[in-house]
Amino acid sequence: MSLTSSEENYIKAIFQLQVKDGMVSTNEVAAVLQTSAASVTDMLKKLKTKKLLVYEKYKGFKLNGEGRKLALMVLRKHRLWETFLVKILHFNWDEVHEVAEQLEHIQSQQLIDHLDDFLGNPAFDPHGDPIPDATGKMPFQSQMNLNKFPFQINGEVTAVGSQSPDILSLLEHKKITIGARIKVLQRFAFDNSFEIQINNKEQAHISAQLAEQIYVKKL
Amino acid sequence: MSLTSSEENYIKAIFQLQVKDGMVSTNEVAAVLQTSAASVTDMLKKLKTKKLLVYEKYKGFKLNGEGRKLALMVLRKHRLWETFLVKILHFNWDEVHEVAEQLEHIQSQQLIDHLDDFLGNPAFDPHGDPIPDATGKMPFQSQMNLNKFPFQINGEVTAVGSQSPDILSLLEHKKITIGARIKVLQRFAFDNSFEIQINNKEQAHISAQLAEQIYVKKL
DNA sequence: ATCTTTTTTTAGATTTGTCTAAAATAAAAT
DNA sequence: ATTTTATTTTAGACAAATCTAAAAAAAGAT
């Protein structure tokens, strides 16, 4: 089964939405892919005839086994390329997304296998997201959202929920990087914002909205 | 000026044809790109409105300065990726073409710059073809493989690819030494073997395998 | 110089992925 | 339960890149 770039983009988006929501809606996908709802419907019909998702008109949809497997392969390619760009070509981690979006559509199993080996079969990408292996298996990570992280416990930043440059530049400004030490000092009930300490030095004030994008694991 | 993948393919093909022929014909391009003459005409109109080539109906065409510059950038990308695939990912040199055809269309100046640096700014790709630098300048190729050496041109043997005693004794037998004068008289398509003349005297028959080990420069 | 063949271009159709506007359906509100 | 609002789908159009078949132009042959 081979996919066009566009099909790969849709499948990846649907996969990431259904991990959270279970069932996915047309508008959600349109929002993620910055396209119209009508275009999404068109693609859904196409993916249904390719037997990659379960879909009934007006009822929502989700990928089936084959669709999920293909989505994981797209995710694998994307994250391996991001790792390559940051680790090998010394891109900053907030510069890689757009390029990886292009590279992930290169069609060559051999290329991905060799790249994976060259990089040392990494389990996580530079944003801390898990990289599926060649069989589609995701490495487990005991990470949780910063909003749910307990007080006064040492944690390590493992991932960032969004790749948007706006968020990444804000995190950089606050010196919050993958691997940084983090401790929640105080929570303000008024707006669910936090005061946190980073790397046992700097303190920073984090809005609930930003905290939602930060994933942490206990140390 | 940004180009679609298709435009890049046409420009690259035209460039490589015009290096040899000067003026290029519709059918030549169609043959190289495995497409119809009608499609080539369509694209020519498009590239003309983009001011990348000189073209008059039924009169042939060739790239102008801007077109050549862009073609060189495509060639640069292609050859850098081939170098990466062979040197870093350990592809065999005959496996890289198809993948490099895809990779060459990735749009990111930064990516190419970083890749170039990572590879150590190579001057030649694994096939021995020159890699244009960031300004479009081609390194002068003083030596080339005997397999690529033109007919009936005087050359001088500059290097031998392998130091294996088997090869060296065969070369000695045929009186092929570093510094020897050489001229390709005939090529046999059946097995890509050659008839050559050495030092304006002896003639010898050279297998493709042996020719691959011999490097020559024009005189 | 005229006829024949080859090359090139045009005309019109097709595919993929997209769009807008309108219609159909579902969800929410009164 | 009916009306209003939101979501989703359909219908029809468009742009890019391609195709085939036919027409136009150039090149080659007699």
Short mmCIF file of C-alpha atoms in Angstrom, two decimals, chain B residues 8-89:
data_model
loop_
_atom_site.label_atom_id
_atom_site.label_comp_id
_atom_site.label_asym_id
_atom_site.label_seq_id
_atom_site.Cartn_x
_atom_site.Cartn_y
_atom_site.Cartn_z
CA GLU B 8 12.96 21.29 -11.31
CA ASN B 9 13.01 18.03 -13.23
CA TYR B 10 12.55 19.78 -16.56
CA ILE B 11 15.17 22.40 -15.83
CA LYS B 12 17.69 19.82 -14.78
CA ALA B 13 17.07 17.73 -17.90
CA ILE B 14 17.31 20.73 -20.21
CA PHE B 15 20.51 21.87 -18.54
CA GLN B 16 22.20 18.54 -19.01
CA LEU B 17 21.12 18.34 -22.63
CA GLN B 18 22.23 21.85 -23.51
CA VAL B 19 25.69 21.29 -22.08
CA LYS B 20 26.21 18.85 -24.91
CA ASP B 21 23.99 20.12 -27.70
CA GLY B 22 23.77 23.86 -27.21
CA MET B 23 20.17 24.05 -28.38
CA VAL B 24 17.69 21.53 -27.06
CA SER B 25 14.68 19.94 -28.78
CA THR B 26 11.28 18.97 -27.43
CA ASN B 27 11.72 15.29 -28.24
CA GLU B 28 15.08 15.07 -26.49
CA VAL B 29 13.55 16.32 -23.27
CA ALA B 30 10.55 14.01 -23.66
CA ALA B 31 12.89 11.05 -24.07
CA VAL B 32 14.97 11.93 -21.01
CA LEU B 33 11.95 12.53 -18.80
CA GLN B 34 9.94 9.60 -20.21
CA THR B 35 6.99 11.81 -21.03
CA SER B 36 5.15 13.01 -24.14
CA ALA B 37 6.28 15.82 -26.42
CA ALA B 38 3.01 17.60 -25.72
CA SER B 39 3.77 17.71 -22.00
CA VAL B 40 7.17 19.19 -22.73
CA THR B 41 5.62 21.94 -24.83
CA ASP B 42 3.21 22.74 -22.00
CA MET B 43 6.07 23.08 -19.56
CA LEU B 44 8.14 25.16 -21.96
CA LYS B 45 5.39 27.77 -22.05
CA LYS B 46 5.32 27.82 -18.30
CA LEU B 47 9.08 28.17 -17.96
CA LYS B 48 9.08 30.89 -20.59
CA THR B 49 6.57 32.98 -18.66
CA LYS B 50 8.80 32.47 -15.63
CA LYS B 51 11.65 33.84 -17.73
CA LEU B 52 13.91 30.85 -17.23
CA LEU B 53 14.53 30.01 -20.86
CA VAL B 54 14.77 31.35 -24.37
CA TYR B 55 12.10 29.67 -26.48
CA GLU B 56 10.44 30.29 -29.79
CA LYS B 57 7.85 27.94 -31.20
CA TYR B 58 9.34 25.24 -33.42
CA LYS B 59 12.79 26.79 -33.03
CA GLY B 60 14.24 24.91 -30.07
CA PHE B 61 15.16 26.41 -26.71
CA LYS B 62 17.77 26.75 -24.00
CA LEU B 63 17.99 28.00 -20.44
CA ASN B 64 18.98 31.61 -19.84
CA GLY B 65 21.25 32.75 -17.00
CA GLU B 66 18.60 32.49 -14.33
CA GLY B 67 17.50 29.07 -15.58
CA ARG B 68 21.05 27.77 -15.58
CA LYS B 69 21.58 29.03 -12.06
CA LEU B 70 18.49 27.20 -10.84
CA ALA B 71 19.48 24.04 -12.73
CA LEU B 72 22.86 24.11 -11.02
CA MET B 73 21.13 24.31 -7.65
CA VAL B 74 19.06 21.23 -8.46
CA LEU B 75 22.19 19.40 -9.58
CA ARG B 76 23.89 20.51 -6.37
CA LYS B 77 21.10 19.12 -4.25
CA HIS B 78 20.98 15.87 -6.18
CA ARG B 79 24.69 15.24 -5.93
CA LEU B 80 24.96 16.20 -2.28
CA TRP B 81 22.18 13.75 -1.45
CA GLU B 82 23.86 11.01 -3.48
CA THR B 83 27.05 11.66 -1.57
CA PHE B 84 25.15 11.46 1.71
CA LEU B 85 23.45 8.20 0.75
CA VAL B 86 26.68 6.48 -0.27
CA LYS B 87 29.16 7.93 2.22
CA ILE B 88 26.98 8.18 5.30
CA LEU B 89 24.12 5.72 4.88
#
